[in-house]
CSV table of C-alpha atoms in Angstrom, one decimal:
chain,number,residue,atom,x,y,z
U,1,UNK,CA,5.1,-29.7,-106.6
U,2,UNK,CA,4.7,-26.3,-105.2
U,3,UNK,CA,7.9,-24.2,-104.9
U,4,UNK,CA,9.4,-23.5,-101.5
U,5,UNK,CA,10.9,-20.2,-100.6
U,6,UNK,CA,14.2,-20.4,-98.7
U,7,UNK,CA,15.8,-17.4,-97.3
U,8,UNK,CA,19.5,-16.7,-97.9
U,9,UNK,CA,20.3,-17.1,-94.2
U,10,UNK,CA,18.7,-20.5,-94.1
U,11,UNK,CA,20.5,-21.6,-97.2
U,12,UNK,CA,23.9,-20.4,-95.8
U,13,UNK,CA,23.2,-22.4,-92.6
U,14,UNK,CA,22.5,-25.5,-94.6
U,15,UNK,CA,25.7,-25.1,-96.5
U,16,UNK,CA,27.6,-24.7,-93.4
U,17,UNK,CA,26.2,-27.9,-91.9
U,18,UNK,CA,26.9,-29.9,-95.1
U,19,UNK,CA,30.7,-29.3,-94.9
U,20,UNK,CA,33.3,-29.4,-97.6
U,21,UNK,CA,31.4,-31.0,-100.5
U,22,UNK,CA,32.9,-30.1,-103.9
U,23,UNK,CA,29.7,-31.0,-105.7
U,24,UNK,CA,27.9,-28.1,-103.9
U,25,UNK,CA,29.0,-24.7,-104.9
U,26,UNK,CA,30.0,-22.2,-102.1
U,27,UNK,CA,29.9,-18.8,-103.7
U,28,UNK,CA,29.9,-16.9,-100.3
U,29,UNK,CA,32.7,-18.9,-98.7
U,30,UNK,CA,30.6,-20.0,-95.6
U,31,UNK,CA,31.2,-23.7,-95.8
U,32,UNK,CA,32.9,-25.3,-92.8
U,33,UNK,CA,36.4,-26.6,-93.5
U,34,UNK,CA,37.2,-30.1,-92.3
U,35,UNK,CA,40.9,-29.9,-92.7
U,36,UNK,CA,42.9,-29.0,-89.5
U,37,UNK,CA,44.3,-25.5,-89.3
U,38,UNK,CA,48.0,-25.0,-89.3
U,39,UNK,CA,49.4,-23.4,-86.2
U,40,UNK,CA,50.7,-19.9,-86.6
U,41,UNK,CA,54.5,-19.8,-86.6
U,42,UNK,CA,56.0,-18.4,-83.4
U,43,UNK,CA,58.5,-15.6,-83.7
U,44,UNK,CA,62.0,-16.8,-84.0
U,45,UNK,CA,63.7,-13.9,-82.2
U,46,UNK,CA,62.5,-14.9,-78.6
U,47,UNK,CA,63.5,-18.2,-76.9
U,48,UNK,CA,60.7,-20.4,-75.4
U,49,UNK,CA,62.4,-20.7,-72.0
U,50,UNK,CA,62.4,-17.0,-71.4
U,51,UNK,CA,58.7,-16.7,-72.3
U,52,UNK,CA,57.8,-19.5,-69.8
U,53,UNK,CA,59.8,-17.9,-66.9
U,54,UNK,CA,58.3,-14.5,-67.5
U,55,UNK,CA,54.8,-16.0,-67.5
U,56,UNK,CA,55.5,-17.9,-64.3
U,57,UNK,CA,57.0,-14.9,-62.6
U,58,UNK,CA,54.0,-12.7,-63.5
U,59,UNK,CA,51.6,-15.3,-62.2
U,60,UNK,CA,53.5,-15.7,-59.0
U,61,UNK,CA,53.6,-12.0,-58.4
U,62,UNK,CA,50.0,-11.7,-59.3
U,63,UNK,CA,49.1,-14.4,-56.7
U,64,UNK,CA,51.3,-12.7,-54.1
U,65,UNK,CA,49.6,-9.4,-54.8
U,66,UNK,CA,46.2,-11.1,-54.6
U,67,UNK,CA,47.1,-12.7,-51.2
U,68,UNK,CA,48.5,-9.4,-49.9
U,69,UNK,CA,45.3,-7.6,-51.0
U,70,UNK,CA,43.2,-10.2,-49.2
U,71,UNK,CA,45.3,-9.9,-46.1
U,72,UNK,CA,45.1,-6.1,-46.3
U,73,UNK,CA,41.4,-6.2,-46.6
U,74,UNK,CA,41.1,-8.7,-43.8
U,75,UNK,CA,43.3,-6.5,-41.6
U,76,UNK,CA,41.3,-3.4,-42.4
U,77,UNK,CA,38.1,-5.3,-41.5
U,78,UNK,CA,39.7,-6.4,-38.2
U,79,UNK,CA,40.7,-2.8,-37.5
U,80,UNK,CA,37.3,-1.5,-38.4
U,81,UNK,CA,35.6,-4.1,-36.2
U,82,UNK,CA,38.0,-3.3,-33.3
U,83,UNK,CA,37.3,0.4,-33.6
U,84,UNK,CA,33.6,-0.3,-33.7
U,85,UNK,CA,33.8,-2.5,-30.6
U,86,UNK,CA,35.9,0.1,-28.8
U,87,UNK,CA,33.4,2.9,-29.7
U,88,UNK,CA,30.5,0.7,-28.6
U,89,UNK,CA,32.3,-0.1,-25.3
U,90,UNK,CA,33.1,3.6,-24.7
U,91,UNK,CA,29.5,4.5,-25.4
U,92,UNK,CA,28.2,1.8,-23.2
U,93,UNK,CA,30.7,2.8,-20.4
U,94,UNK,CA,29.6,6.4,-20.7
U,95,UNK,CA,25.9,5.5,-20.6
U,96,UNK,CA,26.5,3.2,-17.6
U,97,UNK,CA,28.4,6.0,-15.8
U,98,UNK,CA,25.6,8.4,-16.5
U,99,UNK,CA,23.0,5.9,-15.4
U,100,UNK,CA,24.9,5.2,-12.2
U,101,UNK,CA,25.2,8.9,-11.4
U,102,UNK,CA,21.5,9.4,-12.0
U,103,UNK,CA,20.8,6.4,-9.7
U,104,UNK,CA,23.1,7.8,-7.0
U,105,UNK,CA,21.3,11.2,-7.3
U,106,UNK,CA,17.9,9.6,-7.0
U,107,UNK,CA,19.0,7.5,-4.0
U,108,UNK,CA,20.4,10.6,-2.3
U,109,UNK,CA,17.2,12.5,-2.8
U,110,UNK,CA,15.2,9.5,-1.4
U,111,UNK,CA,17.4,9.4,1.6
U,112,UNK,CA,16.8,13.1,2.2
U,113,UNK,CA,13.1,12.7,1.9
U,114,UNK,CA,13.1,9.7,4.3
U,115,UNK,CA,15.1,11.8,6.8
U,116,UNK,CA,12.5,14.6,6.6
U,117,UNK,CA,9.6,12.2,7.0
U,118,UNK,CA,11.3,10.5,10.0
U,119,UNK,CA,11.8,13.9,11.6
U,120,UNK,CA,8.2,14.9,11.1
U,121,UNK,CA,7.0,11.5,12.4
U,122,UNK,CA,9.1,11.9,15.5
U,123,UNK,CA,7.8,15.4,16.1
U,124,UNK,CA,4.2,14.2,15.6
U,125,UNK,CA,4.9,11.3,18.0
U,126,UNK,CA,6.2,13.6,20.7
U,127,UNK,CA,3.1,15.8,20.3
U,128,UNK,CA,0.9,12.8,20.6
U,129,UNK,CA,2.6,11.7,23.8
U,130,UNK,CA,2.3,15.1,25.2
U,131,UNK,CA,-1.4,15.2,24.4
U,132,UNK,CA,-1.9,11.8,26.0
U,133,UNK,CA,0.0,12.9,29.1
U,134,UNK,CA,-2.1,16.0,29.4
U,135,UNK,CA,-5.3,14.0,29.0
U,136,UNK,CA,-4.2,11.6,31.7
U,137,UNK,CA,-3.4,14.5,34.1
U,138,UNK,CA,-6.8,16.0,33.4
U,139,UNK,CA,-8.5,12.7,34.1
U,140,UNK,CA,-6.6,12.2,37.4
U,141,UNK,CA,-7.4,15.8,38.5
U,142,UNK,CA,-11.1,15.3,37.7
U,143,UNK,CA,-11.1,12.1,39.7
U,144,UNK,CA,-9.4,13.8,42.7
U,145,UNK,CA,-11.6,16.9,42.6
U,146,UNK,CA,-14.8,15.2,42.0
U,147,UNK,CA,-16.8,15.1,45.3
U,148,UNK,CA,-17.7,11.7,46.6
U,149,UNK,CA,-21.5,11.7,47.0
U,150,UNK,CA,-22.9,8.9,48.9
U,151,UNK,CA,-26.6,8.2,48.7
U,152,UNK,CA,-27.8,7.9,52.2
U,153,UNK,CA,-31.0,5.9,52.0
U,154,UNK,CA,-33.7,7.4,54.1
U,155,UNK,CA,-35.2,4.9,56.6
U,156,UNK,CA,-38.6,3.7,55.5
U,157,UNK,CA,-41.5,5.1,57.5
U,158,UNK,CA,-43.2,2.5,59.7
U,159,UNK,CA,-46.9,1.9,59.4
U,160,UNK,CA,-49.0,4.8,60.7
U,161,UNK,CA,-45.8,6.9,61.4
U,162,UNK,CA,-46.7,9.6,58.9
U,163,UNK,CA,-50.2,9.8,60.1
U,164,UNK,CA,-49.1,10.1,63.8
U,165,UNK,CA,-46.7,12.9,62.9
U,166,UNK,CA,-49.8,14.9,61.9
U,167,UNK,CA,-51.3,14.7,65.3
U,168,UNK,CA,-51.2,17.4,68.0
U,169,UNK,CA,-50.7,16.7,71.7
U,170,UNK,CA,-53.4,18.5,73.7
U,171,UNK,CA,-52.4,17.6,77.3
U,172,UNK,CA,-52.6,15.0,80.0
U,173,UNK,CA,-55.0,14.2,82.8
U,174,UNK,CA,-54.7,11.9,85.7
U,175,UNK,CA,-57.6,9.9,87.2
U,176,UNK,CA,-56.7,7.8,90.2
U,177,UNK,CA,-53.6,5.9,89.4
U,178,UNK,CA,-53.8,6.1,85.6
U,179,UNK,CA,-52.9,8.9,83.2
U,180,UNK,CA,-54.7,9.8,80.0
U,181,UNK,CA,-53.4,11.8,77.1
U,182,UNK,CA,-55.5,13.9,74.6
U,183,UNK,CA,-54.7,14.3,70.9
U,184,UNK,CA,-56.2,16.0,67.9
U,185,UNK,CA,-55.9,13.7,64.9
U,186,UNK,CA,-56.8,16.4,62.4
U,187,UNK,CA,-60.5,15.5,62.5
U,188,UNK,CA,-61.4,14.8,66.1
U,189,UNK,CA,-60.1,14.8,69.6
U,190,UNK,CA,-59.1,11.4,70.9
U,191,UNK,CA,-57.9,10.1,74.3
U,192,UNK,CA,-55.5,7.2,75.1
U,193,UNK,CA,-54.4,5.8,78.3
U,194,UNK,CA,-50.7,5.6,79.2
U,195,UNK,CA,-49.3,2.2,78.2
U,196,UNK,CA,-52.1,1.4,75.7
U,197,UNK,CA,-51.9,1.0,71.9
U,198,UNK,CA,-52.6,4.1,69.8
U,199,UNK,CA,-52.4,2.9,66.2
U,200,UNK,CA,-51.1,-0.4,65.0
U,201,UNK,CA,-48.0,-1.3,66.9
U,202,UNK,CA,-47.5,2.2,68.3
U,203,UNK,CA,-47.9,2.4,72.1
U,204,UNK,CA,-48.2,5.5,74.4
U,205,UNK,CA,-45.1,5.1,76.7
U,206,UNK,CA,-44.5,8.5,78.3
U,207,UNK,CA,-46.5,11.5,79.1
U,208,UNK,CA,-45.1,15.0,80.0
U,209,UNK,CA,-46.6,18.4,80.1
U,210,UNK,CA,-45.1,19.5,76.8
U,211,UNK,CA,-45.0,16.2,74.8
U,212,UNK,CA,-46.1,12.6,74.7
U,213,UNK,CA,-43.9,9.8,73.5
U,214,UNK,CA,-45.1,7.0,71.3
U,215,UNK,CA,-42.9,3.8,70.9
U,216,UNK,CA,-43.0,1.2,68.2
U,217,UNK,CA,-42.4,-2.5,68.9
U,218,UNK,CA,-39.2,-2.2,66.7
U,219,UNK,CA,-37.8,0.4,69.1
U,220,UNK,CA,-38.4,3.6,67.2
U,221,UNK,CA,-39.9,6.5,69.2
U,222,UNK,CA,-42.0,9.5,68.2
U,223,UNK,CA,-42.6,12.6,70.3
U,224,UNK,CA,-45.8,14.5,69.8
U,225,UNK,CA,-46.1,18.2,70.8
U,226,UNK,CA,-48.9,20.8,70.9
U,227,UNK,CA,-47.9,21.8,67.5
U,228,UNK,CA,-47.6,19.4,64.5
U,229,UNK,CA,-44.4,17.3,64.7
U,230,UNK,CA,-42.0,18.1,61.7
């Protein structure tokens, strides 16, 4: 069989696990002992009761100190939290007061601006009313001073009236019991008897030395003279 190489550490571990076997040598003294160890003798000069009371007192004091430390730490934490809350409240209060003062300042400035705008608006409104009043006065004065012109319609000329106005009366002659009048119509000399029709509905109704009267059936009269009638 081939030889196995075992390290000293592995060999010692094996011996330790085998226990107290007298057949196996233990040159290094690493074998585990199976026999119970004897308790070390206590010193005879101190009584057991005093040692127990001292240990109990020390543990009680330690517990009290531990509790006092915990309470102290808790109190410090409470104080720190209270101080932090107080500082936060004061900071918030200061910020709120500053914000309120700034808001009051802005509101006051807005009130001043509104008062100025209202004053300007009232002034412009008064100026507008004055302008409207002046315009109304001007309109009334124009209506009162404007001359009233009435269109007087000229009467329409009757048929042959314009033509007869261009005639000239030349004179009158009497033959027996009748009278004849002589006219120049712009082209020729014409003669008409008193009471007879001249042109259209125009009739020779009156003869005098200086004029002759022509009358229309509608009642309008026209006097012809030696010169042209205007």
